[in-house]
CSV table of C-alpha atoms and ligand atoms in Angstrom, one decimal:
chain,number,residue,atom,x,y,z
A,1,MET,CA,81.6,19.7,57.6
A,2,LYS,CA,83.2,23.1,57.4
A,3,ALA,CA,83.0,25.9,54.8
A,4,SER,CA,84.2,29.5,54.6
A,5,ALA,CA,83.4,32.5,52.5
A,6,PRO,CA,85.3,35.8,52.2
A,7,GLY,CA,83.9,39.3,52.3
A,8,LYS,CA,84.1,41.5,49.2
A,9,VAL,CA,84.3,45.1,48.1
A,10,ILE,CA,82.9,46.6,44.9
A,11,LEU,CA,85.7,48.5,43.2
A,12,PHE,CA,83.6,50.3,40.6
A,13,GLY,CA,80.1,50.3,39.2
A,14,GLU,CA,77.7,49.9,42.2
A,15,HIS,CA,74.1,51.0,41.5
A,16,ALA,CA,74.7,51.3,37.8
A,17,VAL,CA,75.2,47.5,37.8
A,18,VAL,CA,71.5,47.1,38.8
A,19,TYR,CA,70.7,48.8,35.4
A,20,GLY,CA,72.8,46.5,33.3
A,21,ARG,CA,76.2,48.3,33.4
A,22,PRO,CA,79.4,46.5,34.3
A,23,ALA,CA,80.9,46.5,37.8
A,24,LEU,CA,84.1,45.2,39.3
A,25,ALA,CA,84.3,43.5,42.6
A,26,VAL,CA,87.1,41.7,44.5
A,27,PRO,CA,87.1,39.3,47.4
A,28,VAL,CA,88.5,40.5,50.7
A,29,THR,CA,89.9,37.5,52.6
A,30,GLN,CA,90.8,39.6,55.8
A,31,VAL,CA,87.2,39.2,56.8
A,32,HIS,CA,85.2,35.9,56.4
A,33,VAL,CA,82.3,33.7,57.5
A,34,ASP,CA,83.0,30.2,58.8
A,35,VAL,CA,80.3,27.6,59.1
A,36,GLU,CA,80.5,24.2,60.7
A,37,VAL,CA,77.7,21.6,60.4
A,38,LEU,CA,77.7,18.6,62.8
A,39,ASP,CA,75.4,15.8,63.8
A,40,SER,CA,73.4,16.4,67.0
A,41,PRO,CA,71.9,13.7,69.2
A,42,ARG,CA,68.9,16.1,69.6
A,43,LYS,CA,66.2,16.0,67.0
A,44,GLY,CA,66.0,19.3,65.0
A,45,ILE,CA,68.2,21.8,63.4
A,46,PHE,CA,70.0,24.1,65.8
A,47,ILE,CA,71.7,27.3,64.8
A,48,HIS,CA,74.4,29.0,66.8
A,49,ALA,CA,75.6,32.4,65.6
A,50,PRO,CA,77.1,34.0,68.7
A,51,GLY,CA,78.1,37.2,66.7
A,52,ILE,CA,74.4,38.1,66.3
A,53,ASP,CA,73.4,36.4,69.6
A,54,LEU,CA,71.3,33.8,67.8
A,55,HIS,CA,70.8,30.4,69.4
A,56,ALA,CA,67.7,28.9,68.0
A,57,GLU,CA,66.0,25.9,66.5
A,58,LEU,CA,65.1,26.3,62.9
A,59,ASN,CA,61.4,25.9,63.4
A,60,SER,CA,61.3,28.8,65.9
A,61,LEU,CA,62.6,31.3,63.3
A,62,PRO,CA,60.3,33.0,60.8
A,63,PRO,CA,60.9,31.4,57.3
A,64,ASP,CA,62.1,34.7,55.9
A,65,HIS,CA,64.8,35.1,58.6
A,66,PRO,CA,68.1,35.6,56.6
A,67,ILE,CA,69.7,32.5,58.0
A,68,ALA,CA,66.6,30.3,58.2
A,69,SER,CA,65.8,31.1,54.6
A,70,VAL,CA,69.2,29.7,53.4
A,71,ILE,CA,68.7,26.5,55.4
A,72,LEU,CA,65.2,26.0,54.2
A,73,LYS,CA,66.3,26.6,50.6
A,74,VAL,CA,69.0,23.9,50.9
A,75,LEU,CA,66.5,21.5,52.7
A,76,SER,CA,63.9,21.9,50.0
A,77,SER,CA,66.3,21.1,47.2
A,78,PRO,CA,65.6,17.6,45.9
A,79,ASN,CA,69.4,17.0,45.8
A,80,THR,CA,70.0,17.5,49.4
A,81,SER,CA,66.7,17.1,51.3
A,82,PRO,CA,66.8,13.3,51.7
A,83,HIS,CA,70.0,13.5,53.7
A,84,PHE,CA,68.4,15.6,56.4
A,85,LEU,CA,65.7,13.1,57.1
A,86,ASP,CA,66.1,10.3,59.7
A,87,GLU,CA,63.4,7.7,60.1
A,88,LYS,CA,64.5,6.8,63.6
A,89,MET,CA,64.1,10.5,64.7
A,90,GLY,CA,60.8,10.7,62.9
A,91,GLY,CA,61.6,13.5,60.6
A,92,LEU,CA,64.5,15.8,60.5
A,93,ARG,CA,67.8,14.4,61.8
A,94,GLY,CA,69.6,16.2,64.5
A,95,VAL,CA,72.0,18.9,63.2
A,96,ASN,CA,74.1,21.6,64.9
A,97,ILE,CA,75.1,24.6,62.7
A,98,SER,CA,77.7,27.1,64.0
A,99,ILE,CA,78.2,30.3,62.2
A,100,ALA,CA,81.1,32.7,63.0
A,101,SER,CA,81.6,35.9,61.0
A,102,THR,CA,84.2,38.7,61.1
A,103,ILE,CA,82.3,40.6,58.4
A,104,PRO,CA,80.4,43.6,59.8
A,105,VAL,CA,76.7,43.5,58.8
A,106,ALA,CA,75.0,46.0,56.5
A,107,SER,CA,78.4,47.6,55.7
A,108,GLY,CA,78.9,46.8,52.0
A,109,LEU,CA,81.4,44.0,52.7
A,110,GLY,CA,78.9,41.3,51.6
A,111,SER,CA,78.2,39.7,55.0
A,112,GLY,CA,74.8,38.4,53.9
A,113,ALA,CA,76.0,36.8,50.7
A,114,ALA,CA,79.0,35.3,52.5
A,115,VAL,CA,76.8,33.7,55.1
A,116,SER,CA,74.6,32.3,52.3
A,117,VAL,CA,77.6,30.9,50.3
A,118,ALA,CA,79.3,29.3,53.4
A,119,LEU,CA,76.1,27.8,54.7
A,120,ILE,CA,75.1,26.4,51.3
A,121,ARG,CA,78.5,24.8,50.9
A,122,ALA,CA,78.7,23.4,54.5
A,123,LEU,CA,75.1,22.0,54.4
A,124,SER,CA,75.4,20.5,51.0
A,125,SER,CA,78.7,18.7,51.9
A,126,PHE,CA,77.1,17.5,55.1
A,127,ALA,CA,74.4,16.0,52.9
A,128,ASN,CA,77.1,14.3,50.8
A,129,LYS,CA,76.2,16.4,47.8
A,130,SER,CA,78.9,18.6,46.5
A,131,LEU,CA,77.5,21.5,44.5
A,132,SER,CA,79.3,23.2,41.7
A,133,ASP,CA,80.2,26.9,42.0
A,134,ASP,CA,77.5,27.7,39.5
A,135,GLU,CA,74.9,25.8,41.7
A,136,VAL,CA,76.1,27.5,44.9
A,137,ASN,CA,76.0,30.9,43.1
A,138,SER,CA,72.5,30.5,41.8
A,139,LEU,CA,71.1,29.3,45.2
A,140,ALA,CA,72.8,32.3,46.9
A,141,TYR,CA,71.3,34.6,44.3
A,142,GLU,CA,67.8,33.3,45.1
A,143,ILE,CA,68.5,34.3,48.7
A,144,GLU,CA,69.7,37.7,47.8
A,145,LYS,CA,66.5,38.2,45.8
A,146,LEU,CA,64.4,37.3,48.9
A,147,HIS,CA,66.1,40.0,51.0
A,148,HIS,CA,67.1,42.7,48.6
A,149,GLY,CA,64.3,43.0,46.0
A,150,THR,CA,66.3,43.6,42.8
A,151,PRO,CA,69.9,42.6,43.5
A,152,SER,CA,72.3,42.6,40.6
A,153,GLY,CA,73.9,39.3,41.8
A,154,ILE,CA,77.4,40.8,42.1
A,155,ASP,CA,77.9,40.0,45.8
A,156,ASN,CA,77.0,36.3,45.6
A,157,SER,CA,79.2,36.0,42.4
A,158,VAL,CA,82.4,37.5,43.7
A,159,ILE,CA,82.0,35.6,47.0
A,160,THR,CA,81.2,32.3,45.4
A,161,TYR,CA,84.0,32.3,42.9
A,162,ASN,CA,86.5,34.1,45.3
A,163,GLN,CA,88.1,35.9,42.4
A,164,PRO,CA,88.0,39.4,41.0
A,165,VAL,CA,84.9,39.6,38.8
A,166,TYR,CA,83.8,41.8,36.0
A,167,PHE,CA,80.0,41.6,36.4
A,168,ILE,CA,77.1,42.4,34.1
A,169,LYS,CA,73.7,41.4,35.4
A,170,GLY,CA,72.3,38.4,33.6
A,171,GLN,CA,75.5,37.5,31.8
A,172,PRO,CA,78.0,34.7,32.5
A,173,ILE,CA,80.5,35.6,35.2
A,174,GLU,CA,83.8,36.9,33.9
A,175,THR,CA,86.8,36.7,36.1
A,176,PHE,CA,89.9,38.7,35.2
A,177,LYS,CA,93.6,38.8,35.8
A,178,VAL,CA,95.4,41.4,37.9
A,179,GLY,CA,98.4,42.5,35.8
A,180,LYS,CA,100.2,44.1,38.8
A,181,PRO,CA,99.1,43.8,42.5
A,182,PHE,CA,97.7,47.0,44.1
A,183,THR,CA,96.7,48.0,47.6
A,184,ILE,CA,93.3,49.1,48.7
A,185,VAL,CA,92.5,50.6,52.1
A,186,ILE,CA,88.9,50.0,53.3
A,187,GLY,CA,87.4,52.4,55.8
A,188,ASP,CA,84.3,51.7,57.8
A,189,THR,CA,81.9,54.5,58.7
A,190,GLY,CA,80.5,52.2,61.4
A,191,ILE,CA,77.0,53.2,60.2
A,192,SER,CA,74.9,50.4,59.0
A,193,ALA,CA,72.8,51.1,56.0
A,194,LEU,CA,70.4,48.9,54.1
A,195,THR,CA,71.3,48.5,50.5
A,196,LYS,CA,67.7,47.9,49.7
A,197,GLU,CA,66.9,51.5,50.7
A,198,SER,CA,69.6,53.2,48.7
A,199,VAL,CA,68.7,51.0,45.7
A,200,GLY,CA,65.0,51.9,46.2
A,201,ASP,CA,65.9,55.6,46.3
A,202,VAL,CA,67.9,55.4,43.1
A,203,ARG,CA,64.9,53.6,41.5
A,204,ARG,CA,62.7,56.5,42.5
A,205,LEU,CA,65.1,59.0,41.0
A,206,TRP,CA,65.3,56.9,37.8
A,207,LEU,CA,61.5,56.8,37.6
A,208,ARG,CA,61.4,60.6,37.8
A,209,ASP,CA,64.3,61.4,35.5
A,210,SER,CA,65.4,58.3,33.6
A,211,VAL,CA,67.3,60.3,30.9
A,212,ASN,CA,69.6,61.9,33.4
A,213,LEU,CA,70.0,58.7,35.4
A,214,GLU,CA,70.8,56.6,32.3
A,215,THR,CA,73.5,59.1,31.4
A,216,ILE,CA,75.1,58.8,34.9
A,217,PHE,CA,74.9,54.9,34.7
A,218,ASP,CA,76.6,55.1,31.3
A,219,GLU,CA,79.4,57.1,32.7
A,220,ILE,CA,79.8,54.7,35.6
A,221,GLY,CA,79.8,51.8,33.2
A,222,GLN,CA,82.5,53.4,31.2
A,223,ILE,CA,84.6,53.8,34.3
A,224,SER,CA,84.3,50.1,35.2
A,225,LEU,CA,85.4,49.2,31.7
A,226,ILE,CA,88.5,51.5,31.8
A,227,ALA,CA,89.3,50.3,35.3
A,228,ARG,CA,89.2,46.6,34.2
A,229,ARG,CA,91.7,47.4,31.3
A,230,SER,CA,93.9,49.4,33.7
A,231,ILE,CA,94.0,46.5,36.2
A,232,GLU,CA,94.6,43.8,33.5
A,233,SER,CA,97.3,45.8,31.8
A,234,GLY,CA,99.3,46.3,35.0
A,235,LYS,CA,98.5,50.1,35.4
A,236,PRO,CA,96.5,50.1,38.7
A,237,GLU,CA,97.8,53.6,39.4
A,238,LEU,CA,95.1,54.9,37.0
A,239,LEU,CA,92.4,53.6,39.3
A,240,GLY,CA,92.8,56.6,41.7
A,241,GLU,CA,91.4,59.1,39.3
A,242,LEU,CA,88.7,56.7,38.3
A,243,MET,CA,87.7,56.2,41.9
A,244,ASP,CA,87.3,60.0,42.4
A,245,GLN,CA,85.2,60.2,39.3
A,246,ASN,CA,83.0,57.3,40.3
A,247,HIS,CA,82.5,58.8,43.8
A,248,ALA,CA,81.3,62.1,42.3
A,249,LEU,CA,78.8,60.2,40.2
A,250,LEU,CA,77.6,58.2,43.2
A,251,GLN,CA,77.2,61.5,45.0
A,252,SER,CA,74.9,62.7,42.2
A,253,LEU,CA,72.9,59.5,42.7
A,254,THR,CA,72.4,60.7,46.4
A,255,VAL,CA,73.9,57.5,47.8
A,256,SER,CA,76.9,59.1,49.6
A,257,SER,CA,76.6,60.6,53.0
A,258,HIS,CA,78.4,63.2,55.1
A,259,GLU,CA,80.4,60.4,56.9
A,260,LEU,CA,81.4,58.7,53.6
A,261,ASP,CA,82.5,62.0,52.0
A,262,ASN,CA,84.5,62.8,55.1
A,263,LEU,CA,86.4,59.5,55.0
A,264,VAL,CA,86.9,59.8,51.2
A,265,GLU,CA,88.4,63.3,51.8
A,266,ALA,CA,90.5,62.1,54.7
A,267,ALA,CA,92.0,59.3,52.6
A,268,ARG,CA,92.9,61.7,49.8
A,269,ASN,CA,94.5,64.1,52.4
A,270,ALA,CA,96.5,61.2,53.8
A,271,GLY,CA,98.1,60.4,50.5
A,272,ALA,CA,95.6,58.1,48.8
A,273,LEU,CA,95.6,58.2,45.0
A,274,GLY,CA,91.8,58.3,44.9
A,275,ALA,CA,88.8,57.2,47.0
A,276,LYS,CA,85.2,56.4,46.7
A,277,LEU,CA,82.3,54.8,48.6
A,278,SER,CA,81.8,51.1,48.0
A,279,GLY,CA,78.6,49.2,47.9
A,280,GLY,CA,75.1,50.5,48.6
A,281,GLY,CA,76.3,53.7,50.2
A,282,ARG,CA,74.8,56.1,52.8
A,283,GLY,CA,76.9,54.3,55.4
A,284,GLY,CA,79.1,51.2,55.4
A,285,ASN,CA,82.5,51.3,53.8
A,286,MET,CA,84.6,53.4,51.4
A,287,ILE,CA,87.8,52.3,49.6
A,288,ALA,CA,91.0,54.2,48.7
A,289,LEU,CA,93.8,53.3,46.4
A,290,ALA,CA,97.2,53.7,48.1
A,291,ASP,CA,100.8,53.0,47.4
A,292,PRO,CA,102.0,50.1,49.6
A,293,ALA,CA,104.3,52.6,51.3
A,294,THR,CA,101.5,55.0,52.2
A,295,ALA,CA,98.7,52.5,52.9
A,296,GLN,CA,99.4,52.6,56.7
A,297,SER,CA,99.2,56.4,56.8
A,298,VAL,CA,96.0,56.3,54.8
A,299,ALA,CA,94.6,53.8,57.3
A,300,GLU,CA,95.7,56.0,60.2
A,301,GLY,CA,94.2,59.1,58.5
A,302,LEU,CA,90.9,57.2,58.2
A,303,MET,CA,90.9,56.2,61.8
A,304,SER,CA,91.7,59.8,62.9
A,305,ALA,CA,88.8,61.0,60.8
A,306,GLY,CA,86.4,58.8,62.7
A,307,ALA,CA,86.5,55.4,60.8
A,308,LYS,CA,85.5,52.5,63.0
A,309,ARG,CA,88.1,50.3,61.4
A,310,ALA,CA,90.4,50.3,58.5
A,311,ILE,CA,91.6,47.2,56.6
A,312,ILE,CA,94.6,47.2,54.2
A,313,THR,CA,94.2,44.6,51.5
A,314,GLU,CA,96.3,43.7,48.5
A,315,ILE,CA,94.5,42.8,45.3
A,316,ALA,CA,96.7,40.3,43.5
B,1,PMV,O1,75.9,47.1,49.7
B,1,PMV,P1,76.5,46.0,48.9
B,1,PMV,O2,77.9,45.9,49.1
B,1,PMV,O3,75.7,44.7,49.1
B,1,PMV,O4,76.4,46.4,47.4
B,1,PMV,C1,75.3,46.7,46.7
B,1,PMV,C2,75.6,47.0,45.3
B,1,PMV,C3,74.5,47.6,44.5
B,1,PMV,O5,74.9,47.8,43.2
B,1,PMV,C4,74.1,49.0,45.1
B,1,PMV,C5,73.2,46.8,44.5
B,1,PMV,C6,73.4,45.5,43.7
B,1,PMV,O6,72.5,44.6,43.9
B,1,PMV,O7,74.3,45.3,42.9
């Protein structure tokens, strides 16, 4: 059984989304996770993830290991668990799980949620149980909670539904239409940064000065709302200015970094219409809005400014 899941970028609203404001995110299919689950003649569940040099039997991993925790979650679900048992083998049947990913880890492109979504889908189809998108999404959210403390749920949602989402924590997922395609260039600082840490730091700021932080979150929420309208009404060129404003607000939340600011500046100098960090911040990726004709120069500008890689993607 095979399943794939795309990466994602947050266009607007990161961090404020943890505090109930809207955010926009889109799938990025240029990077993805592919999972294959096959029967094995050996008893036990074997995991092969060459990208992270992991070749292990499930029982040898700690239960909170990011991949083991997904498998254990699916195995403990009453819907799927009976299919993993084999009387002849005296317990768990023999299963080989292969995971291949082109999504860099801890970079804001949703690698963790993509692994969860692809694994949940591949394991559940292997168990002859097809789960609905809502079921996959809520299982993936449980995993996000295990590893990130207070995730908004935006990563698992955009990756599960594989469509642009307008996301408000705790509310039903809203997908939205793109009135006119637009081009985004994604630049990777190459610095891995844990979202949990930047989210924790914003929480500490909020505890010290909630009035100021709530104002910043409101402004970010407003930007997400206007951005959604601009995208739906076929005026994506308005997003550049909104990205610049959103980046400045993220700087005031202390989640940018010298490297992110440097790439944001480089993108603007290379002709981008606007740019901002994307995701948890401190490292990871930034995004820039570009005309299709200048996207290549923006990507080159990012690489010359020290980006580890640049991806050009069309949001359609
Ligand atoms: O770093 P990423 O791409 O997983 O994005 C995190 C987005 C935050 O708003 C900072 C946290 C969250 O749970 O929504």
